[in-house]
mmCIF file of C-alpha atoms and ligand atoms in Angstrom:
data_model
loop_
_atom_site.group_PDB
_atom_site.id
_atom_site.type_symbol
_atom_site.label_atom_id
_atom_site.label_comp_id
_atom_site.label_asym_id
_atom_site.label_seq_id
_atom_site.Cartn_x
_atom_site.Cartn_y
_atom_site.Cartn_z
ATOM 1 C CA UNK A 1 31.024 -4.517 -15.460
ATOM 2 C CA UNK A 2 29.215 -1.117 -16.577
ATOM 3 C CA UNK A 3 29.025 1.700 -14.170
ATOM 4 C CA UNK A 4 25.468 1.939 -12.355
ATOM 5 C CA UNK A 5 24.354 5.265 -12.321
ATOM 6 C CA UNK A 6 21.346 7.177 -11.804
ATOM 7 C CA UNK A 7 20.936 9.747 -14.474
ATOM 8 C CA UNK A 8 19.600 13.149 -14.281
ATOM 9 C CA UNK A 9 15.961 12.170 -15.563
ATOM 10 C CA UNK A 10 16.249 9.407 -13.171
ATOM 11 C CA UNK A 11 16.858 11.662 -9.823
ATOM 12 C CA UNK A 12 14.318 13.926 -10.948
ATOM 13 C CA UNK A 13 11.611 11.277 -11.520
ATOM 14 C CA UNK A 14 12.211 9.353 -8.066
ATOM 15 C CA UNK A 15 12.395 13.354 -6.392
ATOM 16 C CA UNK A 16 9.005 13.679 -7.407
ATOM 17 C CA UNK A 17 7.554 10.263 -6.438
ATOM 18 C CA UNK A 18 9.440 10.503 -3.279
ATOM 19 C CA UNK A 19 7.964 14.070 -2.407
ATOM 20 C CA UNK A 20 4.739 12.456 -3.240
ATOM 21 C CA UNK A 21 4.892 9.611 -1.397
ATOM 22 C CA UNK A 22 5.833 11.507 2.185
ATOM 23 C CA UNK A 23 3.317 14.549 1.471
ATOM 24 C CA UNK A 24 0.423 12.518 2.973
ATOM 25 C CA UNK A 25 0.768 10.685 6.083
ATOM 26 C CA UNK A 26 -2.214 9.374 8.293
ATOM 27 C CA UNK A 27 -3.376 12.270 10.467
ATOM 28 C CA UNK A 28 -2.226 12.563 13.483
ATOM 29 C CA UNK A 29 -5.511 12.299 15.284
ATOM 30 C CA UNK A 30 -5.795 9.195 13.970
ATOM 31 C CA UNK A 31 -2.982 7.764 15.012
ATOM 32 C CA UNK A 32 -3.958 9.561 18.707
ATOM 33 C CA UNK A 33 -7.146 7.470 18.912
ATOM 34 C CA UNK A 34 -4.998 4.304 18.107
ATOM 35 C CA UNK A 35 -3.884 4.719 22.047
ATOM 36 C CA UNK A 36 -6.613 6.361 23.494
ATOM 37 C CA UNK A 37 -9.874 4.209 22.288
ATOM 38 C CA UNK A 38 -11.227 1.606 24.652
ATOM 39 C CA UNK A 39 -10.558 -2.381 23.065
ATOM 40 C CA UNK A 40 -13.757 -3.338 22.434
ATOM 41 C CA UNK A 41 -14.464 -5.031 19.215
ATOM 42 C CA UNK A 42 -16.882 -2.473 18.177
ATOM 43 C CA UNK A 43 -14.139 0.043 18.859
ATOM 44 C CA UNK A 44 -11.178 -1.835 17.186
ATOM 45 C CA UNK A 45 -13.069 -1.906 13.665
ATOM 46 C CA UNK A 46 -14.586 1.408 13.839
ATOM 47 C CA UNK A 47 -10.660 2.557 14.253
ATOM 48 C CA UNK A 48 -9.295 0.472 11.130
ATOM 49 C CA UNK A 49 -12.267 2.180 9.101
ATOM 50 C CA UNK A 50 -10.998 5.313 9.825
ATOM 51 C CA UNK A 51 -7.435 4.361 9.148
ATOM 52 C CA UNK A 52 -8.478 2.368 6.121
ATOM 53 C CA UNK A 53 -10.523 5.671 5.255
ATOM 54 C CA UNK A 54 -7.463 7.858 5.475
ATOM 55 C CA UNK A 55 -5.278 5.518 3.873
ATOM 56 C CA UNK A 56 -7.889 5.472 0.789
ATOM 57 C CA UNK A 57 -7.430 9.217 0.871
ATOM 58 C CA UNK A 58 -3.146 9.384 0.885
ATOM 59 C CA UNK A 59 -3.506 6.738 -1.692
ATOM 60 C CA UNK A 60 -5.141 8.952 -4.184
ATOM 61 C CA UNK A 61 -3.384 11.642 -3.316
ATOM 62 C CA UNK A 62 -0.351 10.289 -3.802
ATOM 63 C CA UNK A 63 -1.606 8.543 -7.211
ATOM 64 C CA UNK A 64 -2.451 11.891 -8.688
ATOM 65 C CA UNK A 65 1.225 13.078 -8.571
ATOM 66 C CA UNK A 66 2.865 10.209 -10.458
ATOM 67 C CA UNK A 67 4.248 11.951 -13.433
ATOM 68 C CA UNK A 68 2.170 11.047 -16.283
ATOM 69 C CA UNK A 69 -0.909 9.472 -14.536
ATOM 70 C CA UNK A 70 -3.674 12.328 -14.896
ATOM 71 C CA UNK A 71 -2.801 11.945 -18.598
ATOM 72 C CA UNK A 72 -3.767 9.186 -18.908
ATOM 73 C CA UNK A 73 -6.966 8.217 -19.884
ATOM 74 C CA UNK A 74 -9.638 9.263 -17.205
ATOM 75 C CA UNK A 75 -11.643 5.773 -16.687
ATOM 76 C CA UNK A 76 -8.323 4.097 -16.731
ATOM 77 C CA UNK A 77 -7.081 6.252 -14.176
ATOM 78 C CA UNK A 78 -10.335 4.636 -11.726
ATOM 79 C CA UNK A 79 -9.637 1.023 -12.611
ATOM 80 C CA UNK A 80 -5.895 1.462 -11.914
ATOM 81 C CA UNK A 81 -6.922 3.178 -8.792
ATOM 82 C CA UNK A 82 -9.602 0.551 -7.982
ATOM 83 C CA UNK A 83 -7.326 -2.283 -9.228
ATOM 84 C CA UNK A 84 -4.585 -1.277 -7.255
ATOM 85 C CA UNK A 85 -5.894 0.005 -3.563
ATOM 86 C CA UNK A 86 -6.208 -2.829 -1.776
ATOM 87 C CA UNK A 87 -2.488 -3.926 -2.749
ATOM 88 C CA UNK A 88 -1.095 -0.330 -2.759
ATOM 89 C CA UNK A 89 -3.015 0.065 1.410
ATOM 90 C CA UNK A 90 -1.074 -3.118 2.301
ATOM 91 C CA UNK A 91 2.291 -2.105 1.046
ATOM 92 C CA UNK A 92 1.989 1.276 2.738
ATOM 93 C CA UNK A 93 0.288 -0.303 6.078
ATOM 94 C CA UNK A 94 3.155 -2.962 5.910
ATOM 95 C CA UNK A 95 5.604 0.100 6.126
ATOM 96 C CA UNK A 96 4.119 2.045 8.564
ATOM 97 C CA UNK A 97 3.478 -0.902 10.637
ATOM 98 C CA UNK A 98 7.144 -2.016 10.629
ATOM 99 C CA UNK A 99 8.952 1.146 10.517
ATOM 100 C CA UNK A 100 6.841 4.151 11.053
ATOM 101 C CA UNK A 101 5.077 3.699 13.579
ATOM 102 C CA UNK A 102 6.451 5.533 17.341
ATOM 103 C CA UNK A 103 7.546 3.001 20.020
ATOM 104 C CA UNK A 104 4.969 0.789 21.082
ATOM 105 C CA UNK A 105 2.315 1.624 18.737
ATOM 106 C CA UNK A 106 2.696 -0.984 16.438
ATOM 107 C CA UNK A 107 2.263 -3.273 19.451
ATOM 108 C CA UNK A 108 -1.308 -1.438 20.151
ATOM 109 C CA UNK A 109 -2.089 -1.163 16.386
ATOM 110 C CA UNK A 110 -1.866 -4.907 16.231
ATOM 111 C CA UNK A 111 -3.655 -5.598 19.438
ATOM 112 C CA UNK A 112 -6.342 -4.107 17.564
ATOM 113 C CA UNK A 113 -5.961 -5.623 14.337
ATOM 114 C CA UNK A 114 -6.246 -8.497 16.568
ATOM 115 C CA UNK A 115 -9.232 -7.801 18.510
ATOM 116 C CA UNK A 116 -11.618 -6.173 15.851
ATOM 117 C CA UNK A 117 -13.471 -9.161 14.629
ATOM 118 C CA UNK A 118 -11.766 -10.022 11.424
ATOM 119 C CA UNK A 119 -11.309 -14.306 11.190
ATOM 120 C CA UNK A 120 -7.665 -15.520 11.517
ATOM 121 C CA UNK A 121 -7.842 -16.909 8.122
ATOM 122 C CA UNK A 122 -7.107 -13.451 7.276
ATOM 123 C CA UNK A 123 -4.721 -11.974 10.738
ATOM 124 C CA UNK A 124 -2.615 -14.944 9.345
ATOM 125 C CA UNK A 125 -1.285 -13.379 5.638
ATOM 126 C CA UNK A 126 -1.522 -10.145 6.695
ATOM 127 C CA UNK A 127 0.994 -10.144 9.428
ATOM 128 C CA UNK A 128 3.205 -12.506 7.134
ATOM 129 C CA UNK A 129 2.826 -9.799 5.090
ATOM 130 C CA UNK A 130 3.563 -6.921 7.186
ATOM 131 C CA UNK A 131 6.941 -9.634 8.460
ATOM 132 C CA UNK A 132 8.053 -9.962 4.974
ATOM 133 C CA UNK A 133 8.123 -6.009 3.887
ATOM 134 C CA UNK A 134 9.868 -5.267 7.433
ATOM 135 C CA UNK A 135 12.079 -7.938 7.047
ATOM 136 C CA UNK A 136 13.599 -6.111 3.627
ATOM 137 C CA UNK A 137 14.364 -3.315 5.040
ATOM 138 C CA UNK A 138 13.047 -0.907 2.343
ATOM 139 C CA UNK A 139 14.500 2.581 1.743
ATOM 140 C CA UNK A 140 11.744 5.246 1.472
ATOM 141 C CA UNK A 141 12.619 5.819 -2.012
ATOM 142 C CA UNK A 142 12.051 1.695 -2.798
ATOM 143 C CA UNK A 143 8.886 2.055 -0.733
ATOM 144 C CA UNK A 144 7.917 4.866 -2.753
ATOM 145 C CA UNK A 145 8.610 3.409 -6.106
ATOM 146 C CA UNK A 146 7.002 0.204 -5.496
ATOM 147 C CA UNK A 147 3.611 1.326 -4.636
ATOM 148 C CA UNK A 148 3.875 3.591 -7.686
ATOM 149 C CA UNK A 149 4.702 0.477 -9.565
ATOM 150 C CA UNK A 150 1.726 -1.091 -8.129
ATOM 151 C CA UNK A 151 -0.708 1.314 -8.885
ATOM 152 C CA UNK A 152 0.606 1.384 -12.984
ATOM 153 C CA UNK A 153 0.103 -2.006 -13.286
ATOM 154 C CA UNK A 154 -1.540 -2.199 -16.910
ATOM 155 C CA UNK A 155 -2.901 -5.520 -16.447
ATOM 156 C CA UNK A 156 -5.549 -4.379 -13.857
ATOM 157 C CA UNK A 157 -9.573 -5.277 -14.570
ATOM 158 C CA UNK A 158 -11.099 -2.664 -17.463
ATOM 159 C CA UNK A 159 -7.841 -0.555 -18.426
ATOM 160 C CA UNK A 160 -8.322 0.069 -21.763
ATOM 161 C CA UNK A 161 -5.232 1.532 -22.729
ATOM 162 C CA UNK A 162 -2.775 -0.924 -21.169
ATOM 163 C CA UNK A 163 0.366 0.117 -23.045
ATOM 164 C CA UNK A 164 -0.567 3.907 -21.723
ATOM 165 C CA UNK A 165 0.052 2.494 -18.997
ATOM 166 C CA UNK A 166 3.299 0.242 -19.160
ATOM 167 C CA UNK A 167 5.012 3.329 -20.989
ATOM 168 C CA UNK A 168 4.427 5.242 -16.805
ATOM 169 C CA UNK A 169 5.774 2.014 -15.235
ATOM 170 C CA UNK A 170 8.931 0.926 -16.999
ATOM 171 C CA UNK A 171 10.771 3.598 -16.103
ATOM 172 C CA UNK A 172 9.940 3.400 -12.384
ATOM 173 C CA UNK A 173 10.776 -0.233 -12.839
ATOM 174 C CA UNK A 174 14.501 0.466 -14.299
ATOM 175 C CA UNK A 175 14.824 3.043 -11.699
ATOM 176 C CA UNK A 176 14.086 0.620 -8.765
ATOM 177 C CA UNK A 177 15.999 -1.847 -10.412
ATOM 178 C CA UNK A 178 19.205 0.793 -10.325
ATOM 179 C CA UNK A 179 18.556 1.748 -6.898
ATOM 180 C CA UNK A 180 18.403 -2.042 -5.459
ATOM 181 C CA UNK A 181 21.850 -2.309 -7.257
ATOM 182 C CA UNK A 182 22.980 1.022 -5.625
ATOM 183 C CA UNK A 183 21.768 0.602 -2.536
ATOM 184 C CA UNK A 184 22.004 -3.228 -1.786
ATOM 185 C CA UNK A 185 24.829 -3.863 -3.861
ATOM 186 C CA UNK A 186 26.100 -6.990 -1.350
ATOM 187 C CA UNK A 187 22.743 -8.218 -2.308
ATOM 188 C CA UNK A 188 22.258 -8.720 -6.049
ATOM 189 C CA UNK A 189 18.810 -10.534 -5.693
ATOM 190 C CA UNK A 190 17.370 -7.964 -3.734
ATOM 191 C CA UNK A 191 15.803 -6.281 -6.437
ATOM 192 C CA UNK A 192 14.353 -9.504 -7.440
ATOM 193 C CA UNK A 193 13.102 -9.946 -3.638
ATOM 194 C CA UNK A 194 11.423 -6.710 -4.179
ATOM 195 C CA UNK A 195 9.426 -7.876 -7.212
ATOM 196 C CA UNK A 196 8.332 -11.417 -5.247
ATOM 197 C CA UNK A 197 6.436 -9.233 -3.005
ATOM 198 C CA UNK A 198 4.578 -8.029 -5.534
ATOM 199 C CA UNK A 199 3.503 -11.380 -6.406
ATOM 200 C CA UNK A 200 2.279 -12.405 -2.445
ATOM 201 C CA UNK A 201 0.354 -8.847 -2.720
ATOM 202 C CA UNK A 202 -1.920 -9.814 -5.630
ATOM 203 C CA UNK A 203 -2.526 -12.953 -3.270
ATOM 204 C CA UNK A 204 -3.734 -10.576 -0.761
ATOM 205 C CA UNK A 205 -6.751 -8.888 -3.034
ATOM 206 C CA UNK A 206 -8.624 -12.693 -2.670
ATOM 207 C CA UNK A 207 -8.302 -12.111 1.591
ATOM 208 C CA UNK A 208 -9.301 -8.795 1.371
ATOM 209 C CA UNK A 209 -12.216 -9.312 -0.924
ATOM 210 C CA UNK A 210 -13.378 -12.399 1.585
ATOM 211 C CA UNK A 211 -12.857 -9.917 4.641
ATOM 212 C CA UNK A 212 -15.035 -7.250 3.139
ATOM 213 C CA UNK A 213 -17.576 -10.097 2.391
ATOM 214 C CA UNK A 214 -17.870 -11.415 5.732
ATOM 215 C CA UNK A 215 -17.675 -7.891 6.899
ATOM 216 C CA UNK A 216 -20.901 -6.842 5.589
ATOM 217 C CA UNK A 217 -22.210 -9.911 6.317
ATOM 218 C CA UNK A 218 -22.048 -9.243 9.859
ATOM 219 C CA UNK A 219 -23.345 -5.879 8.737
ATOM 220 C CA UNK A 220 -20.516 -4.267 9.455
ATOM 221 C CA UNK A 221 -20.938 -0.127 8.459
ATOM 222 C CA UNK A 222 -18.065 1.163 5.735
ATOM 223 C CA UNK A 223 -17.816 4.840 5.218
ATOM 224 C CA UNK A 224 -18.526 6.202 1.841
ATOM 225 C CA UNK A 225 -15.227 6.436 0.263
ATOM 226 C CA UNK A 226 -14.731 2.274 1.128
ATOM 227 C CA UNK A 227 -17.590 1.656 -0.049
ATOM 228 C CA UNK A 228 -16.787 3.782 -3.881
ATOM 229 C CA UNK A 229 -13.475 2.165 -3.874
ATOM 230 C CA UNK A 230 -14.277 -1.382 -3.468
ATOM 231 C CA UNK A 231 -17.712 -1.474 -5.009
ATOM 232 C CA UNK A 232 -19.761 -2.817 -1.616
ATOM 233 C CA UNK A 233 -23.381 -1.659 -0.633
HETATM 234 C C1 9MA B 301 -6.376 -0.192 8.445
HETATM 235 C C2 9MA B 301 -6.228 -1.678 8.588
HETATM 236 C C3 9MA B 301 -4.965 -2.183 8.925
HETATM 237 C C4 9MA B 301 -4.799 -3.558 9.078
HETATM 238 C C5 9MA B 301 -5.860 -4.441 8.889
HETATM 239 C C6 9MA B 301 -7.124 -3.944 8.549
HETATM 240 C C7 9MA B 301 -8.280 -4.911 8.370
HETATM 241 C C8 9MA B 301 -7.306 -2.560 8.381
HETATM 242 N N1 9MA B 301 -8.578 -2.039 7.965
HETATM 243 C C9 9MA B 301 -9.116 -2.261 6.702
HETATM 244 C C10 9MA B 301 -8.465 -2.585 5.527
HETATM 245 C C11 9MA B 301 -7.040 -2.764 5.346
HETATM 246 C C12 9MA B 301 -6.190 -1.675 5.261
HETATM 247 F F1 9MA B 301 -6.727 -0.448 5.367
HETATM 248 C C13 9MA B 301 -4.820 -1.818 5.053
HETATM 249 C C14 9MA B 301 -4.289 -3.097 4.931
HETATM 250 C C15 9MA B 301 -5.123 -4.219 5.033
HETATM 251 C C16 9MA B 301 -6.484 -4.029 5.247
HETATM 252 F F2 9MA B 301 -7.297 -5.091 5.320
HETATM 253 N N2 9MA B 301 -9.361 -2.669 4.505
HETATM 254 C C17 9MA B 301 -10.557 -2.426 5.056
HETATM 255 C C18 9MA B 301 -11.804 -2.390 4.408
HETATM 256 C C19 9MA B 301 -12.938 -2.080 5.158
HETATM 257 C C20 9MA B 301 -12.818 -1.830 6.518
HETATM 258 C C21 9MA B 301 -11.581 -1.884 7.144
HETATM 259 C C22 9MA B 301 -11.503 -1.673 8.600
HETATM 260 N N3 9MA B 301 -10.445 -2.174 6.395
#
């Protein structure tokens, strides 16, 4: 049975996504309002748009300092951003939700979630979603990998060069893959769990596209930046 190891490329690669991925966290201020606001409906939603906002924001930071990515080519760079926010926001909501988050405030933070007019067709998935991730039990280096495996997936709408693009993610791929092994080695299919949620996220884009819908329906207001990244109003 070979050796596993991580090799010097390897470290330096998931060092960098890793510093990447904990550089940008949701401001505290937001996170300050999550206990402070009133619970009206009105006040629930206007909340998650600001979170939403900010995530939008740590999400492109974070995007710009995968190794390789502002190489590539510059419209592809938008449609793997585009392509990939709504999945990449759940993944990192799912993890601050079931680890981050201080005592008690993921309580509150669903409360709201709860309360801030979106239909349970949708409150259903999500916090299936959210039970799935926590129930895996994610190092922050897995965390960090997957959502940069997410966001290089080649195969989103308009990326032109899609091999460009595969050339960024296999690596991260056969890194995750060693870690799962290093980390979970009582679990071989753990890498393989890893990869299934993957496949429930992509389910997740048709939810989020309905929510948005409805959302504006009810003439909900987005800000700016929500609006740019999901193509509404
Ligand atoms: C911050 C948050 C956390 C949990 C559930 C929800 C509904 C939100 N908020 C939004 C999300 C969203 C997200 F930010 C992360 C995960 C899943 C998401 F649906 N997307 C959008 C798009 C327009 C407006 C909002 C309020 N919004």
């Amino acid at each position: 049975k070979e050796k596993v190891a991580i090799t010097k490329e390897q470290d330096a690669l998931m060092k960098l996504i890793v510093e990447a991925y904990n550089k940008h966290q949701i401001p505290q201020d937001v996170a300050k309002k999550l206990l402070q606001e009133q619970y009206s409906t009105e006040e629930n939603f206007l909340l998650l748009t600001e979170i939403a906002t900010s995530q939008v924001q740590v999400l492109v930071e974070f995007t710009k300092n995968i190794p390789g990515f502002l190489s590539l080519d510059h419209e592809d760079q938008i449609a793997l951003l585009k392509g990939s926010a709504v999945e990449a926001m759940f993944l990192r909501s799912a993890q601050v939700f079931s680890r981050k988050m201080p005592e008690g405030h993921s309580e509150v933070l669903e409360e709201r979630i709860r309360k801030s007019g979106i239909s349970e067709e949708f409150i259903t998935p999500l916090f299936n979603f959210y039970k799935s991730v926590g129930e895996l039990h994610m190092v922050l280096e897995e965390q960090a990998l997957l959502t940069a495996i997410t966001i290089l997936t080649p195969d989103r709408p308009f990326v032109k060069d899609q091999p460009a693009v595969e050339r960024l993610q296999e690596p991260m791929v056969e890194l995750l893959k060693k870690l799962c092994v290093l980390q979970h080695p009582q679990e071989p299919q753990y890498f393989a769990r890893l990869l299934g949620r993957l496949t429930e996220l992509r389910t997740l884009n048709h939810y989020h596209a309905e929510m948005l819908t409805s959302w504006r329906v009810n003439d909900h207001k987005f800000t700016p930046l929500l609006c740019e990244i999901w193509d509404v109003q």
